[in-house]
PDB file of C-alpha atoms in Angstrom:
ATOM      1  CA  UNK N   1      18.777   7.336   1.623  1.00  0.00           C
ATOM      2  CA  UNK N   2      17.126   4.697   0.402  1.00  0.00           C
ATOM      3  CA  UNK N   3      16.558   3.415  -3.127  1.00  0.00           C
ATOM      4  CA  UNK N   4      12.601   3.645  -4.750  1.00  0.00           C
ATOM      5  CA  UNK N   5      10.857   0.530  -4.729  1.00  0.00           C
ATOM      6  CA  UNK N   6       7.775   1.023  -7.203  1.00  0.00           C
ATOM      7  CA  UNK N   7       4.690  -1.296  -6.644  1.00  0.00           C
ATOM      8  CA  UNK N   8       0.896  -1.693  -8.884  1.00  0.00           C
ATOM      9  CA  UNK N   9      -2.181  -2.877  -6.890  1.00  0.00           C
ATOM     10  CA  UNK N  10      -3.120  -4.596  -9.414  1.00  0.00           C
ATOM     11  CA  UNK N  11      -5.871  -5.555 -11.337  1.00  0.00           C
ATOM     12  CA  UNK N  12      -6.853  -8.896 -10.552  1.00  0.00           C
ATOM     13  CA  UNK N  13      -7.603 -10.630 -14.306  1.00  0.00           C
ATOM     14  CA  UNK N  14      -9.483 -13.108 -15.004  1.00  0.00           C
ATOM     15  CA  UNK N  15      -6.854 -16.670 -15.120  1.00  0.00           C
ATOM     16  CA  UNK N  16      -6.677 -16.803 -18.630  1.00  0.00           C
ATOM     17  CA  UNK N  17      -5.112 -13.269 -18.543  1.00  0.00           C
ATOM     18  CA  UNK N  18      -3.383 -12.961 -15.422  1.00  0.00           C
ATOM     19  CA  UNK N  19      -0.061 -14.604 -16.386  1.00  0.00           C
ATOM     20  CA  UNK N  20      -0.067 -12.176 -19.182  1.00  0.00           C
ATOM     21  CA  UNK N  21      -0.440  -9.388 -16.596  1.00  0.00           C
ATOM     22  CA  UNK N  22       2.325  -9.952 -14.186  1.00  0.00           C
ATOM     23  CA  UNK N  23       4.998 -10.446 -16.667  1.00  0.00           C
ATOM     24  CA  UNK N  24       3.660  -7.426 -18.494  1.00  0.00           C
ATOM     25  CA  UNK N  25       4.236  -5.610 -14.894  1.00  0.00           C
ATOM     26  CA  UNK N  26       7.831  -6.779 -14.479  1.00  0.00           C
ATOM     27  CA  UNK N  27       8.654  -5.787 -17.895  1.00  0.00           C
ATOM     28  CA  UNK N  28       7.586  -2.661 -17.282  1.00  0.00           C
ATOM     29  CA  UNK N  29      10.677  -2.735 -14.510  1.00  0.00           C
ATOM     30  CA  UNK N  30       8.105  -2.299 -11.166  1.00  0.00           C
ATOM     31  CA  UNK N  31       9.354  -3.948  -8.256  1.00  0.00           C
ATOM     32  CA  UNK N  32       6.180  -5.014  -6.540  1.00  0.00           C
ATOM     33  CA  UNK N  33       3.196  -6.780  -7.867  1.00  0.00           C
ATOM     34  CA  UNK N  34       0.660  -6.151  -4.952  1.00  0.00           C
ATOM     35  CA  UNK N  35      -2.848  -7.974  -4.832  1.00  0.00           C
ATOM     36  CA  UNK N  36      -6.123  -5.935  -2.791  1.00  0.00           C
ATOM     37  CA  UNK N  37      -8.721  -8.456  -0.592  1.00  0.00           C
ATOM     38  CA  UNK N  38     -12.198  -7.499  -0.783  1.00  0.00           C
ATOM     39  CA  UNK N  39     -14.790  -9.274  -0.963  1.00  0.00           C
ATOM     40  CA  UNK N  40     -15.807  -9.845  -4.410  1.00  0.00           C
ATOM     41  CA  UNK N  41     -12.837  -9.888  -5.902  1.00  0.00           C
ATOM     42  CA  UNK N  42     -10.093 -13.251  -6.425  1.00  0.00           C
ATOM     43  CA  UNK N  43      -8.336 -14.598  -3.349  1.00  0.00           C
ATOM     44  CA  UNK N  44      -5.054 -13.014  -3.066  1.00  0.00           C
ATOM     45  CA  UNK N  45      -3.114 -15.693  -2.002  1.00  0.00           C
ATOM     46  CA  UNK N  46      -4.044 -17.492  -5.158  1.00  0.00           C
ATOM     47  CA  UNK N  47      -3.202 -14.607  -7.697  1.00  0.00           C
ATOM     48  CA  UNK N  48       0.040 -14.490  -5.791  1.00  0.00           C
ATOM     49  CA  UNK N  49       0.534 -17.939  -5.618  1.00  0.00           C
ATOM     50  CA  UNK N  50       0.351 -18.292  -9.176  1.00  0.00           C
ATOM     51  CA  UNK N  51       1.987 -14.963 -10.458  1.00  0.00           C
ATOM     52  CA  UNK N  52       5.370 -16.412  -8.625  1.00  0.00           C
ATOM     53  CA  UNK N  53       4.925 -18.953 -11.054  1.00  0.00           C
ATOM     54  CA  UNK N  54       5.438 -16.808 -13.960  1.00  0.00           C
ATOM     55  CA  UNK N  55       7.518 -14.100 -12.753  1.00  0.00           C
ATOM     56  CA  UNK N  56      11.061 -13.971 -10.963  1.00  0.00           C
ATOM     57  CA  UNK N  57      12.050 -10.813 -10.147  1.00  0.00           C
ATOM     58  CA  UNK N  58       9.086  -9.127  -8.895  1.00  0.00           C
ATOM     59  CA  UNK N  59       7.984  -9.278  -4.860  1.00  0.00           C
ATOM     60  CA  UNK N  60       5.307 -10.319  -4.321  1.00  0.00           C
ATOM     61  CA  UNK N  61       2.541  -8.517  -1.713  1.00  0.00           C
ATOM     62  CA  UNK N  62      -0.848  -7.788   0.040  1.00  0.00           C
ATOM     63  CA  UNK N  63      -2.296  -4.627  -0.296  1.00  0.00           C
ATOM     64  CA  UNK N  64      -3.597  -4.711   2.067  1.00  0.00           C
ATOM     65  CA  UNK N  65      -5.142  -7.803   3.733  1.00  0.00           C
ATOM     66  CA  UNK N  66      -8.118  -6.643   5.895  1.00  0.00           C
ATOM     67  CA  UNK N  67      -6.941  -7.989   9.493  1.00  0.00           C
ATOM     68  CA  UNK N  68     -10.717  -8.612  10.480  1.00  0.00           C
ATOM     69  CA  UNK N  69     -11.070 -11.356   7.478  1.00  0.00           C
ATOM     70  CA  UNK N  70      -7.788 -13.242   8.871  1.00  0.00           C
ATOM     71  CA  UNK N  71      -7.620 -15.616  11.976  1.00  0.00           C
ATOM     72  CA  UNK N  72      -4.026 -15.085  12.710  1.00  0.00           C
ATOM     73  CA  UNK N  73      -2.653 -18.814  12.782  1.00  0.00           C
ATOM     74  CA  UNK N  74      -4.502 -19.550   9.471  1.00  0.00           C
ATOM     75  CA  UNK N  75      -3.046 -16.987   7.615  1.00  0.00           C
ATOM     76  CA  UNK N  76       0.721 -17.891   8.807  1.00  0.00           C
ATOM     77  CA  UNK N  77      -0.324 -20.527   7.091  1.00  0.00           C
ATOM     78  CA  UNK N  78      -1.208 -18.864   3.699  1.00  0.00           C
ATOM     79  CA  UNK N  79       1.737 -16.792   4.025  1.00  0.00           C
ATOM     80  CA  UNK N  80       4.259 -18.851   4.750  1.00  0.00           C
ATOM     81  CA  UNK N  81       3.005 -21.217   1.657  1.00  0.00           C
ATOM     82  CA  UNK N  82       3.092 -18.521  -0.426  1.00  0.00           C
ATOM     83  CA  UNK N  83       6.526 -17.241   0.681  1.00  0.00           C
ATOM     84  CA  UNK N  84       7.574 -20.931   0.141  1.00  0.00           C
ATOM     85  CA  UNK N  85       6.543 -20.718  -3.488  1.00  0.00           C
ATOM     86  CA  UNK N  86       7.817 -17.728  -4.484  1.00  0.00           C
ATOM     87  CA  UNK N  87      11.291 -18.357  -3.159  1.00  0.00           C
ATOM     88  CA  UNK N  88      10.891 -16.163  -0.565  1.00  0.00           C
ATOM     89  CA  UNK N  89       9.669 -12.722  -1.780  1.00  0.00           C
ATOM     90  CA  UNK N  90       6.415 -12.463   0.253  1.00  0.00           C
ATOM     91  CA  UNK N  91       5.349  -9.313   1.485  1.00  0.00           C
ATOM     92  CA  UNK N  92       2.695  -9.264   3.747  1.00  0.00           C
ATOM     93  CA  UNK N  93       0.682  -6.306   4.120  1.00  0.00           C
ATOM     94  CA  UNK N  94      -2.112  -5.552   6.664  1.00  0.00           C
ATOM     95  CA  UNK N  95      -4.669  -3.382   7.550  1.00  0.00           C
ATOM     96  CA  UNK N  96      -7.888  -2.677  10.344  1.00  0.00           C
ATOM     97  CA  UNK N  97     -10.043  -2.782   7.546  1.00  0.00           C
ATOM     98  CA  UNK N  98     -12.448   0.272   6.266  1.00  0.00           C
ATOM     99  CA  UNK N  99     -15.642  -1.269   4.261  1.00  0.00           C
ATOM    100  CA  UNK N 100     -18.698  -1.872   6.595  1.00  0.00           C
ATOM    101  CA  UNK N 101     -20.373  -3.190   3.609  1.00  0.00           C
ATOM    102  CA  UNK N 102     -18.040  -6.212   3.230  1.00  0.00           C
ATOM    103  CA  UNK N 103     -18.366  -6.843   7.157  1.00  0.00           C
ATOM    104  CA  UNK N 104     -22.049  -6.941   6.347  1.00  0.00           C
ATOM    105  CA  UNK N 105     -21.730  -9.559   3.652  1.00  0.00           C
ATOM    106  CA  UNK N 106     -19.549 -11.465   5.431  1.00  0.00           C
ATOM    107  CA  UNK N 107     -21.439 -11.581   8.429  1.00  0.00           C
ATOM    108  CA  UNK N 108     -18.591  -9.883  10.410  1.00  0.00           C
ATOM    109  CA  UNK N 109     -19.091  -7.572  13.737  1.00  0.00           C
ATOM    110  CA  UNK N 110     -18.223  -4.048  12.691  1.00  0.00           C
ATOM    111  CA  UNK N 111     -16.343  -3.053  15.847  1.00  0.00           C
ATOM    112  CA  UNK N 112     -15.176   1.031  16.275  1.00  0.00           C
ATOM    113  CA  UNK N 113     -11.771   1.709  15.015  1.00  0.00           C
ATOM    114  CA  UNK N 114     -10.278   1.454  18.095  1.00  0.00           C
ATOM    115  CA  UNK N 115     -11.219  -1.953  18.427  1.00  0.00           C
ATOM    116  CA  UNK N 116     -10.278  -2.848  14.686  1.00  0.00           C
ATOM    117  CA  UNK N 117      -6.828  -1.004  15.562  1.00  0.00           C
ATOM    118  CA  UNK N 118      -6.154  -3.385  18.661  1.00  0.00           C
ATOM    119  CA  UNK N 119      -7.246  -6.518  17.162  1.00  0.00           C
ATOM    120  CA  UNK N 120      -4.916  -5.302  14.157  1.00  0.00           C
ATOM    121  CA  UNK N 121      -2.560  -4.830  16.554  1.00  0.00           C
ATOM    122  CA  UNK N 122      -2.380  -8.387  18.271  1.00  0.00           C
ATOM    123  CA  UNK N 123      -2.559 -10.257  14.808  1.00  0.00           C
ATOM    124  CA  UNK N 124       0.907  -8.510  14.176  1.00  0.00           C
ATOM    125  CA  UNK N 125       1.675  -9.888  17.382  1.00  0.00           C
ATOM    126  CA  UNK N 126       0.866 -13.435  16.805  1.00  0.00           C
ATOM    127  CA  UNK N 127       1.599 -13.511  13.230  1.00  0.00           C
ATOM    128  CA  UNK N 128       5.227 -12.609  14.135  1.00  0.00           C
ATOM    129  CA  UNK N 129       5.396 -15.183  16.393  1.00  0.00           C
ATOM    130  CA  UNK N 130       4.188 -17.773  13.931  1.00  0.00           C
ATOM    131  CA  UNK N 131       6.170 -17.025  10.798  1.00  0.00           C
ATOM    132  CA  UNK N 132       9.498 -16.667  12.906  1.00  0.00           C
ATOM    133  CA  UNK N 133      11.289 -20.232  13.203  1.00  0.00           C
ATOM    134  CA  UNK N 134       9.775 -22.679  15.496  1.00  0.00           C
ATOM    135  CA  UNK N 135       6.346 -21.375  14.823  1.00  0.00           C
ATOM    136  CA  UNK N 136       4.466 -22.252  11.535  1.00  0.00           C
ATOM    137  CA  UNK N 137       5.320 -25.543   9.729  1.00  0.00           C
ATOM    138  CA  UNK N 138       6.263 -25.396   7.206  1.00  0.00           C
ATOM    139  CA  UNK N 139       7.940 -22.105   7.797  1.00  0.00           C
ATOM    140  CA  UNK N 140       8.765 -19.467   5.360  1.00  0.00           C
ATOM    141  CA  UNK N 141      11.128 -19.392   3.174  1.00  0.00           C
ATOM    142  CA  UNK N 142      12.565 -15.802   4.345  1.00  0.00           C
ATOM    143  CA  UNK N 143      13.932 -15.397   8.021  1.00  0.00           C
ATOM    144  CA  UNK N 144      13.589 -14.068  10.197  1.00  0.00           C
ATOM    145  CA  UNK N 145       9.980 -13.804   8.733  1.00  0.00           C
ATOM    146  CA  UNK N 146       8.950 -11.950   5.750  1.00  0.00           C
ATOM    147  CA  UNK N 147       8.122  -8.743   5.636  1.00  0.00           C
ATOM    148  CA  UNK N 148       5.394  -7.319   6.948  1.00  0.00           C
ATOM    149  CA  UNK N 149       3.988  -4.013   5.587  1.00  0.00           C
ATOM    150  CA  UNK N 150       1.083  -1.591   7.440  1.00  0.00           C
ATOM    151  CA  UNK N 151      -1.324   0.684   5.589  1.00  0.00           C
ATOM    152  CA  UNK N 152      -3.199   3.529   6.972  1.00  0.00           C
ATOM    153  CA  UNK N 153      -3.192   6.919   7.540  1.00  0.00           C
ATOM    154  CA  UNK N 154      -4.860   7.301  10.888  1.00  0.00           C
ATOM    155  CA  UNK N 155      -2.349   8.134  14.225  1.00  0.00           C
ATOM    156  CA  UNK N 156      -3.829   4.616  15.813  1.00  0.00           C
ATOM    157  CA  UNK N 157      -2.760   2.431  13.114  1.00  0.00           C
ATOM    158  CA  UNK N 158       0.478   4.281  12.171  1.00  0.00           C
ATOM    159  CA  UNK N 159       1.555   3.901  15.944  1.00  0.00           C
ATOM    160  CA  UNK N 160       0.957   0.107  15.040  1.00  0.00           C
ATOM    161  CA  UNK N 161       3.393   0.724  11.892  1.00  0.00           C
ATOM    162  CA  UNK N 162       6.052   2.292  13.840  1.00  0.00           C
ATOM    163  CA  UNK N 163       6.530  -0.809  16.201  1.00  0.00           C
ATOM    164  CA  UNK N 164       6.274  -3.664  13.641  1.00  0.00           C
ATOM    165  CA  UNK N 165       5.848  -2.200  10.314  1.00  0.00           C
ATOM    166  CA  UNK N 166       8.825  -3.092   7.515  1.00  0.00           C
ATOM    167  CA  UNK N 167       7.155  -0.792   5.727  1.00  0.00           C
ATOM    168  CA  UNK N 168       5.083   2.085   6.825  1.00  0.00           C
ATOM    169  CA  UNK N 169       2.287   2.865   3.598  1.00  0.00           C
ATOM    170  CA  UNK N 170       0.731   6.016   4.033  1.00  0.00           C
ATOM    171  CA  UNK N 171      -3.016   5.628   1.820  1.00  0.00           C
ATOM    172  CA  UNK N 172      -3.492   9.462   2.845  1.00  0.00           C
ATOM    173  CA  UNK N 173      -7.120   8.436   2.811  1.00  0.00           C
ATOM    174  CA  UNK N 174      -9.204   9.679   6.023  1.00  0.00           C
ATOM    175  CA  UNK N 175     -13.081   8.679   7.166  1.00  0.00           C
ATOM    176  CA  UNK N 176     -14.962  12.305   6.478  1.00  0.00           C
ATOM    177  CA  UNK N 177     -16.287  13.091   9.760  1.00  0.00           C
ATOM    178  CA  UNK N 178     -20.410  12.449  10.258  1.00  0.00           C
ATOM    179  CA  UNK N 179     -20.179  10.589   6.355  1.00  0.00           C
ATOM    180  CA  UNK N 180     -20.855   6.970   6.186  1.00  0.00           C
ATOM    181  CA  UNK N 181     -18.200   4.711   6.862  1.00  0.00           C
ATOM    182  CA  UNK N 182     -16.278   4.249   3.459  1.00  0.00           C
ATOM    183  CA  UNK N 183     -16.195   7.919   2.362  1.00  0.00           C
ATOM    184  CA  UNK N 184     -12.735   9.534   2.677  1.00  0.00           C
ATOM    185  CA  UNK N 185     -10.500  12.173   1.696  1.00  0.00           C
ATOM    186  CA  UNK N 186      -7.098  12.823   0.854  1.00  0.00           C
ATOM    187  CA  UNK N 187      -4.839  14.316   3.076  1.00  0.00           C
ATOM    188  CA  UNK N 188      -2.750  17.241   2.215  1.00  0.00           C
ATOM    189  CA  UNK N 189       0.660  17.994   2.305  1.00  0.00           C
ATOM    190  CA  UNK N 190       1.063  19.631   5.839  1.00  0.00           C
ATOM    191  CA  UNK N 191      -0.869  16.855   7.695  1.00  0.00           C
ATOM    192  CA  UNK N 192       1.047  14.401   6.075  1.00  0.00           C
ATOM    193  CA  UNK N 193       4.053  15.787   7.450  1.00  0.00           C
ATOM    194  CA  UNK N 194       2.576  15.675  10.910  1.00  0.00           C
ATOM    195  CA  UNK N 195       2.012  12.237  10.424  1.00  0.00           C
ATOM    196  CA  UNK N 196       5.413  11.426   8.974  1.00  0.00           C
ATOM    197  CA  UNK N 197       7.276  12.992  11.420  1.00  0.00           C
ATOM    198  CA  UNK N 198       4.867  10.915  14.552  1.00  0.00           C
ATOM    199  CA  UNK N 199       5.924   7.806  12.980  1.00  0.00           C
ATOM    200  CA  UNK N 200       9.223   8.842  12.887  1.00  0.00           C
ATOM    201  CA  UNK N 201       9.292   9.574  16.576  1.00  0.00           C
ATOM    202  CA  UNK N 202       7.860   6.728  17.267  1.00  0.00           C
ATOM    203  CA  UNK N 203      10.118   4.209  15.355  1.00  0.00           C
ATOM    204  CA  UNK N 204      13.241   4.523  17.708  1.00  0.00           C
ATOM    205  CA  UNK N 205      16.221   2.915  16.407  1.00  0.00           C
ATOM    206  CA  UNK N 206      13.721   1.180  13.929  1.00  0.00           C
ATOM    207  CA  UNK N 207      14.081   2.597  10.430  1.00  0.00           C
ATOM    208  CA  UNK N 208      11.658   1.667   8.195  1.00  0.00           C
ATOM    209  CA  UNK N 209      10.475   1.965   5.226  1.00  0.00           C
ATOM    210  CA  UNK N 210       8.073   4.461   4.111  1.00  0.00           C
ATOM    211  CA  UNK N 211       5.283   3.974   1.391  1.00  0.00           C
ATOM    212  CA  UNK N 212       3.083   6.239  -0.418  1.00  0.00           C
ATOM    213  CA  UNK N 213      -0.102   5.104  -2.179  1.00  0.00           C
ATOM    214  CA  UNK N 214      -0.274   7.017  -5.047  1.00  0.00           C
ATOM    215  CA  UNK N 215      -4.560   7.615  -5.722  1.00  0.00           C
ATOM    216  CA  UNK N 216      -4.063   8.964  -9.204  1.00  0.00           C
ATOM    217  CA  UNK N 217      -1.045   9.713 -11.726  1.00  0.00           C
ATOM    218  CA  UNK N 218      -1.600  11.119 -15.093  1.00  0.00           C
ATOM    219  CA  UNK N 219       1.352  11.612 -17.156  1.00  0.00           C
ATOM    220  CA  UNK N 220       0.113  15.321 -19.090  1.00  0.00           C
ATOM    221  CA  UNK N 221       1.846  18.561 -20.235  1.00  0.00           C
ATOM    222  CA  UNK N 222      -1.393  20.669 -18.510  1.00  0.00           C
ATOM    223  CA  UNK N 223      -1.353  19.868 -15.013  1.00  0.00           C
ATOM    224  CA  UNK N 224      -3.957  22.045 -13.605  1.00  0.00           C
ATOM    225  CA  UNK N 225      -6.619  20.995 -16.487  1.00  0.00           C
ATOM    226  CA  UNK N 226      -6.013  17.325 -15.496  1.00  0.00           C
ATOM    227  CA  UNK N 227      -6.077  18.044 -11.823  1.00  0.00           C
ATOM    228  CA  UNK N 228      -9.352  20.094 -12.430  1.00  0.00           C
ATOM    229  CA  UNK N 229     -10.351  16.556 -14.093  1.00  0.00           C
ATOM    230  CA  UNK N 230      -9.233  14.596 -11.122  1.00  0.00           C
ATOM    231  CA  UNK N 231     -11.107  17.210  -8.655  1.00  0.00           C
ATOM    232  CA  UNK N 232     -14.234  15.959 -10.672  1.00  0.00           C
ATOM    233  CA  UNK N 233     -13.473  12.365 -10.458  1.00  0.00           C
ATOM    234  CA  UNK N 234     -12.662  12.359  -6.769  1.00  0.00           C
ATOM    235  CA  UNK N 235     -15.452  15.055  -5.467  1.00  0.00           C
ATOM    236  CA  UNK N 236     -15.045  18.429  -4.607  1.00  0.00           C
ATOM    237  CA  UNK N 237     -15.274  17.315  -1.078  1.00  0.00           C
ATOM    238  CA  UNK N 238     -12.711  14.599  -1.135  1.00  0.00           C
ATOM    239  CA  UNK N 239      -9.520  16.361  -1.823  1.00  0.00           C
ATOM    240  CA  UNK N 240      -7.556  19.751   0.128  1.00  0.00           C
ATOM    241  CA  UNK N 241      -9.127  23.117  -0.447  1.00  0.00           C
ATOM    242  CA  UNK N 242      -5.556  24.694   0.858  1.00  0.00           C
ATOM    243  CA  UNK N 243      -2.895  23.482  -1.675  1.00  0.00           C
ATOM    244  CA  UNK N 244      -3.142  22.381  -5.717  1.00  0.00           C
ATOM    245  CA  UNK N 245      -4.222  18.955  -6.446  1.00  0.00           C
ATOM    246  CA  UNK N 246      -0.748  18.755  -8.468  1.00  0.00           C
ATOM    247  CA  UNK N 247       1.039  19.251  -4.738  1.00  0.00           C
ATOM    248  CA  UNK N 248      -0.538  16.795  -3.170  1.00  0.00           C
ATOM    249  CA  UNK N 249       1.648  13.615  -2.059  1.00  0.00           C
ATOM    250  CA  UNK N 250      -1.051  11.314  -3.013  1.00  0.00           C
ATOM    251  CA  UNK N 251      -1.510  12.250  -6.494  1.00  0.00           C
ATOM    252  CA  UNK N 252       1.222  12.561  -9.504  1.00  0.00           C
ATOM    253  CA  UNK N 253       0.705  14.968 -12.228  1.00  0.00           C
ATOM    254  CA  UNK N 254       3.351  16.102 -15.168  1.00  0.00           C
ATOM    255  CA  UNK N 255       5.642  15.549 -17.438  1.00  0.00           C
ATOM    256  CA  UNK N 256       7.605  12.229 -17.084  1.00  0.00           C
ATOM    257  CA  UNK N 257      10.458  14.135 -16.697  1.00  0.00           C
ATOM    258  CA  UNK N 258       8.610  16.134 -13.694  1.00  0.00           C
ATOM    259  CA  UNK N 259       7.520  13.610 -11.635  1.00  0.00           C
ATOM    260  CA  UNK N 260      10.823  11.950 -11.638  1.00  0.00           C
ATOM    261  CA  UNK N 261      11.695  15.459 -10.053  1.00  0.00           C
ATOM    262  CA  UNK N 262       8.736  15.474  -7.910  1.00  0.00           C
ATOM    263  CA  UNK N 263       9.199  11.727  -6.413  1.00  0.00           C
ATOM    264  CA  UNK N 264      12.566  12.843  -5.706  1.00  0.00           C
ATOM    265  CA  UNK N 265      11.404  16.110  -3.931  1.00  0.00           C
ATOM    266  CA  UNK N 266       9.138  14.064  -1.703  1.00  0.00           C
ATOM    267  CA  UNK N 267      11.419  11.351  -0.947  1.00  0.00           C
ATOM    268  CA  UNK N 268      13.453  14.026   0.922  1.00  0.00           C
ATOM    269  CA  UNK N 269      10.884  15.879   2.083  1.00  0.00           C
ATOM    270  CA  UNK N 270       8.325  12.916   3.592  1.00  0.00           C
ATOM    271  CA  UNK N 271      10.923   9.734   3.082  1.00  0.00           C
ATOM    272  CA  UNK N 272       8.261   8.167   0.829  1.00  0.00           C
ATOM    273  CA  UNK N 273      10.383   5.357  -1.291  1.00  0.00           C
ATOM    274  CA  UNK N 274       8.147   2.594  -1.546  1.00  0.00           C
ATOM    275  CA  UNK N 275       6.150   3.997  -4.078  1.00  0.00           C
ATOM    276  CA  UNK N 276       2.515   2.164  -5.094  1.00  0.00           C
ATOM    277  CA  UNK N 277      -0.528   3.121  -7.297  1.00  0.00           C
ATOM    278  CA  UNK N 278      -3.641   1.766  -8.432  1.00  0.00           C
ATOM    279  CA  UNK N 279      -4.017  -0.687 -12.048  1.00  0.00           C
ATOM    280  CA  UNK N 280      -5.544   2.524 -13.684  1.00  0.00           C
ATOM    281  CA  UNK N 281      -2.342   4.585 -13.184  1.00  0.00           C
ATOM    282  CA  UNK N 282       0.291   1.763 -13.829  1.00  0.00           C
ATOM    283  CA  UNK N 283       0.739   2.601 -17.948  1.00  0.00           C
ATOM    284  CA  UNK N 284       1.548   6.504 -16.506  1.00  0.00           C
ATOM    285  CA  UNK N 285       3.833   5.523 -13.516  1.00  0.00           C
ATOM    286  CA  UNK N 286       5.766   2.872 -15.759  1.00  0.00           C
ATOM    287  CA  UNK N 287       6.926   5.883 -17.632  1.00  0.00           C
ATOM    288  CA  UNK N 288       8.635   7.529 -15.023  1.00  0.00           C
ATOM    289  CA  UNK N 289      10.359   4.292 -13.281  1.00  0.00           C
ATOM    290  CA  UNK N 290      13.403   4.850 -15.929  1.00  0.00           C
ATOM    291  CA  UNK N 291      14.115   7.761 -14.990  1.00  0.00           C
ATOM    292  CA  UNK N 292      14.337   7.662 -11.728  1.00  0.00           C
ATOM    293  CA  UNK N 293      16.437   4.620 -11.742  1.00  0.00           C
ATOM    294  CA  UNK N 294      18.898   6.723 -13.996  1.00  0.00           C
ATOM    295  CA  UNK N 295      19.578   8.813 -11.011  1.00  0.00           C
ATOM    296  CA  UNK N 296      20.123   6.525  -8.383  1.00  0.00           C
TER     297      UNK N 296
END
């Protein structure tokens, strides 16, 4: 079984904090310091760039790059600098890509999901291609390429994860039929499962990794008043009807003590190790990465 990995999208400060931040983060004993791309926000590479310069233990990743933004041999290029830098603990994460409003800005073709999925699909392609030796120059520093992880939750794009996904993320979000694109919910336990379990089908003698993005975690002593909270912060209409908020895979309510538990429970039950959450949950999750660690 594999060890946990524990990763924080996070919160991308302005410079004159941002040093500050990722040391803060690898004090705190994560093991993945993971930068979002949107529009409006700091270039990841940069952030990453500059938060190998400050830290040493911590990988560094994408989380995830939107695959639509990218031209494939231009971003070998990015990455492979960046892996250079760091010594060689690039991760590169990718996705199809979910906000029509940042196509709009950028002036970007919002194509259907299938078409997102395929173009997704031959990026991996060509980006493996590149970032294996003989292909971009200068080359990476890890062979035979870094790492490439794949977020989603839909069967399209985890069929993409199974064949060249290091690590499979799960977001557990979902597009809410006839709702503008951008609106989601999360997934509950038993469709996870069924998605788990394709992926695993579908990996062959692969054996990846698999990653959970954690949407909330709330360290508390009253777990259904916080989850009642949470309800209210996500919608009523955004999260399961059929099972408590507090059993949900994509949210992490107790005790520290209890999570621990819990992240161990779902590590057997779904295989989730790589284990990720937002800036706003870090403080919470930080608390549990002890104790974890103190039973593996």
């Amino acid at each position: 079984m594999r060890p946990f990995r524990f990763g924080v999208n996070a919160p991308l400060d302005a410079p004159a904090t941002w040093a500050d931040t990722c040391r803060t983060i690898e004090g705190e004993g994560f093991d993945l310091l993971l930068c979002p791309d949107h529009l409006g926000a700091p270039s990841p590479f940069a952030y990453l760039a500059a938060a190998a310069q400050v830290t040493t233990r911590l990988r560094l990743g994408t989380y995830v790059l939107n695959n639509e933004f990218w031209n494939p041999a231009l971003l070998a290029r990015e990455a492979a600098t960046v892996d250079l830098v760091s010594g060689g603990r690039l991760e590169l994460g990718l996705g199809a890509g979910h906000m029509k409003s940042e196509f709009d800005d950028a002036d970007l073709p919002w194509r259907p999901h299938a078409e997102r999925v395929a173009r997704l699909g031959e990026g991996l392609a060509e980006l493996d291609t590149r970032l294996r030796e003989g292909g971009q120059e200068p080359g990476p520093a890890q062979r035979p390429r870094p790492p490439f992880l794949v977020g989603g939750h839909g069967p399209a794009t985890l069929d993409l994860a199974a064949r060249w996904a290091d690590t499979v993320a799960f977001s557990g979000l979902t597009q809410r039929p006839e709702a503008e694109p951008g609106q989601f919910s999360v997934a509950d336990s038993a469709r996870t499962l069924e998605r788990v379990e394709r992926v695993r089908a579908a990996t062959g003698e692969r054996s990846p990794e698999f990653g959970v993005l954690l949407q909330a975690v709330r360290v508390t002593d009253d777990v259904e008043a916080t989850a009642a909270e949470l309800v209210d912060l996500f919608g009523a209409d955004a999260v399961p009807r059929d099972e408590p908020l507090w059993d949900n895979p994509f949210v992490l309510l107790g005790t520290a003590e209890e999570m621990a538990r819990i992240l161990r429970e779902r590590r057997e039950r779904f295989g989730f190790t790589h284990v990720v959450t937002h800036a706003s949950s870090r403080e919470d999750l930080a608390q549990v990465i002890p104790l974890v660690r103190g039973e593996e």
